[in-house]
CSV table of C-alpha atoms in Angstrom, one decimal:
chain,number,residue,atom,x,y,z
A,1,UNK,CA,-36.9,-17.4,67.4
A,2,UNK,CA,-37.7,-18.1,70.8
A,3,UNK,CA,-34.3,-18.4,71.8
A,4,UNK,CA,-34.3,-21.5,73.5
A,5,UNK,CA,-36.7,-20.8,76.5
A,6,UNK,CA,-39.4,-23.3,76.6
A,7,UNK,CA,-41.8,-20.6,78.0
A,8,UNK,CA,-41.9,-18.9,74.6
A,9,UNK,CA,-42.3,-22.0,72.4
A,10,UNK,CA,-45.3,-22.5,70.7
A,11,UNK,CA,-47.4,-24.9,72.1
A,12,UNK,CA,-50.9,-26.7,71.2
A,13,UNK,CA,-52.8,-24.9,73.6
A,14,UNK,CA,-51.7,-21.5,72.0
A,15,UNK,CA,-52.3,-22.7,68.8
A,16,UNK,CA,-56.1,-23.7,69.4
A,17,UNK,CA,-56.6,-20.1,71.3
A,18,UNK,CA,-55.4,-18.5,67.7
A,19,UNK,CA,-57.6,-20.9,65.6
A,20,UNK,CA,-60.8,-20.4,68.1
A,21,UNK,CA,-59.8,-16.5,67.6
A,22,UNK,CA,-59.5,-16.9,63.9
A,23,UNK,CA,-56.0,-15.5,63.9
A,24,UNK,CA,-55.2,-17.5,61.0
A,25,UNK,CA,-57.6,-16.2,58.5
A,26,UNK,CA,-56.8,-13.4,56.1
A,27,UNK,CA,-58.4,-11.4,53.4
A,28,UNK,CA,-58.6,-12.4,49.8
A,29,UNK,CA,-56.3,-9.8,48.4
A,30,UNK,CA,-52.7,-10.0,49.9
A,31,UNK,CA,-50.2,-7.6,49.9
A,32,UNK,CA,-46.8,-8.4,48.2
A,33,UNK,CA,-44.8,-7.8,51.8
A,34,UNK,CA,-47.8,-10.3,53.5
A,35,UNK,CA,-47.2,-13.1,50.8
A,36,UNK,CA,-44.2,-14.8,53.2
A,37,UNK,CA,-46.7,-14.9,56.1
A,38,UNK,CA,-49.4,-17.0,54.0
A,39,UNK,CA,-49.6,-20.7,54.6
A,40,UNK,CA,-52.2,-21.1,51.9
A,41,UNK,CA,-55.0,-20.2,50.0
A,42,UNK,CA,-58.5,-22.0,50.9
A,43,UNK,CA,-61.0,-22.8,48.0
A,44,UNK,CA,-63.1,-19.5,48.6
A,45,UNK,CA,-60.3,-17.3,47.9
A,46,UNK,CA,-59.6,-16.5,51.9
A,47,UNK,CA,-55.6,-16.9,52.7
A,48,UNK,CA,-54.5,-18.9,55.5
A,49,UNK,CA,-51.9,-17.3,57.7
A,50,UNK,CA,-49.0,-19.4,59.1
A,51,UNK,CA,-49.4,-19.4,62.9
A,52,UNK,CA,-45.9,-20.4,63.8
A,53,UNK,CA,-44.5,-16.9,61.7
A,54,UNK,CA,-47.3,-15.0,63.5
A,55,UNK,CA,-46.4,-16.5,67.1
A,56,UNK,CA,-42.5,-15.4,66.2
A,57,UNK,CA,-43.7,-11.7,65.4
A,58,UNK,CA,-45.6,-11.9,68.6
A,59,UNK,CA,-42.8,-13.2,70.6
A,60,UNK,CA,-40.6,-10.3,68.9
A,61,UNK,CA,-43.0,-7.7,69.8
A,62,UNK,CA,-43.3,-8.9,73.4
A,63,UNK,CA,-39.5,-8.6,73.8
A,64,UNK,CA,-39.3,-5.0,72.3
A,65,UNK,CA,-42.3,-4.2,75.0
A,66,UNK,CA,-40.5,-5.6,77.7
A,67,UNK,CA,-37.1,-4.1,77.1
A,68,UNK,CA,-38.6,-0.7,77.9
A,69,UNK,CA,-37.6,0.0,81.6
A,70,UNK,CA,-40.6,2.1,82.4
A,71,UNK,CA,-43.8,1.1,81.0
A,72,UNK,CA,-45.6,4.1,81.2
A,73,UNK,CA,-43.2,5.0,78.2
A,74,UNK,CA,-45.0,2.5,75.9
A,75,UNK,CA,-48.1,4.4,74.3
A,76,UNK,CA,-51.1,2.3,72.8
A,77,UNK,CA,-53.4,3.9,70.6
A,78,UNK,CA,-56.5,3.3,68.6
A,79,UNK,CA,-59.1,5.7,67.7
A,80,UNK,CA,-61.5,2.9,66.5
A,81,UNK,CA,-64.1,1.6,68.7
A,82,UNK,CA,-62.9,-1.8,68.1
A,83,UNK,CA,-60.0,-1.4,69.5
A,84,UNK,CA,-60.4,0.9,72.4
A,85,UNK,CA,-61.3,-1.6,74.7
A,86,UNK,CA,-58.0,-3.8,73.6
A,87,UNK,CA,-56.0,-0.4,74.2
A,88,UNK,CA,-57.4,-0.1,77.8
A,89,UNK,CA,-57.1,-3.8,78.5
A,90,UNK,CA,-53.6,-3.9,77.2
A,91,UNK,CA,-52.6,-0.8,79.2
A,92,UNK,CA,-54.5,-2.0,82.3
A,93,UNK,CA,-52.2,-5.6,82.3
A,94,UNK,CA,-49.0,-3.9,81.5
A,95,UNK,CA,-48.6,-0.4,82.8
A,96,UNK,CA,-48.7,1.1,79.5
A,97,UNK,CA,-50.0,4.4,78.6
A,98,UNK,CA,-53.4,4.1,76.7
A,99,UNK,CA,-54.8,6.5,74.1
A,100,UNK,CA,-58.3,5.3,73.5
A,101,UNK,CA,-60.3,7.8,71.2
A,102,UNK,CA,-59.1,10.9,69.5
A,103,UNK,CA,-55.4,11.6,69.4
A,104,UNK,CA,-54.7,15.4,69.9
A,105,UNK,CA,-52.0,16.3,67.0
A,106,UNK,CA,-48.9,17.6,68.4
A,107,UNK,CA,-49.0,15.5,71.7
A,108,UNK,CA,-45.8,13.8,70.9
A,109,UNK,CA,-44.2,16.9,69.2
A,110,UNK,CA,-45.0,20.4,70.5
A,111,UNK,CA,-42.9,20.9,73.8
A,112,UNK,CA,-45.2,24.0,74.5
A,113,UNK,CA,-48.4,22.1,74.5
A,114,UNK,CA,-49.7,21.1,78.1
A,115,UNK,CA,-50.4,17.6,77.1
A,116,UNK,CA,-46.9,16.9,75.4
A,117,UNK,CA,-45.8,13.4,75.9
A,118,UNK,CA,-42.5,11.6,74.6
A,119,UNK,CA,-43.1,7.7,74.1
A,120,UNK,CA,-40.0,5.4,74.0
A,121,UNK,CA,-42.5,3.0,71.9
A,122,UNK,CA,-45.5,3.7,70.1
A,123,UNK,CA,-48.1,0.7,69.7
A,124,UNK,CA,-50.7,1.7,67.0
A,125,UNK,CA,-53.7,-0.9,66.1
A,126,UNK,CA,-54.5,0.6,63.0
A,127,UNK,CA,-51.9,2.2,61.3
A,128,UNK,CA,-54.0,3.9,58.4
A,129,UNK,CA,-56.8,5.3,60.6
A,130,UNK,CA,-54.2,6.3,63.1
A,131,UNK,CA,-51.7,7.9,61.2
A,132,UNK,CA,-51.3,11.0,62.9
A,133,UNK,CA,-49.6,10.0,65.9
A,134,UNK,CA,-47.1,7.9,63.5
């Protein structure tokens, strides 16, 4: 998936960081669309996520973000308190436009509105909560 670039290859340090952040732990219930990403199920019922497939999707997402010429055209949204800090940090490091907190309906579609914006790429932390911008 990394296209032969050694920099994008999964290494031991990356795996250690993902394990420390418990990226590999899923829920007890698994959607049929997530079954391909499950490595195995623990005795307590928690599903363990395949970190190699997680890394492949991270590289794919990073390539999508980098493909946008103007980083300000990438909008990162989270209305939940636990995601707002992550949105602000991501935007500070990448130059993306953060929307932390309440999203104003029509900001992407109503051209008459003063706050009208037209993103090239939209990154949403919680699609269930932030369904309005989608």
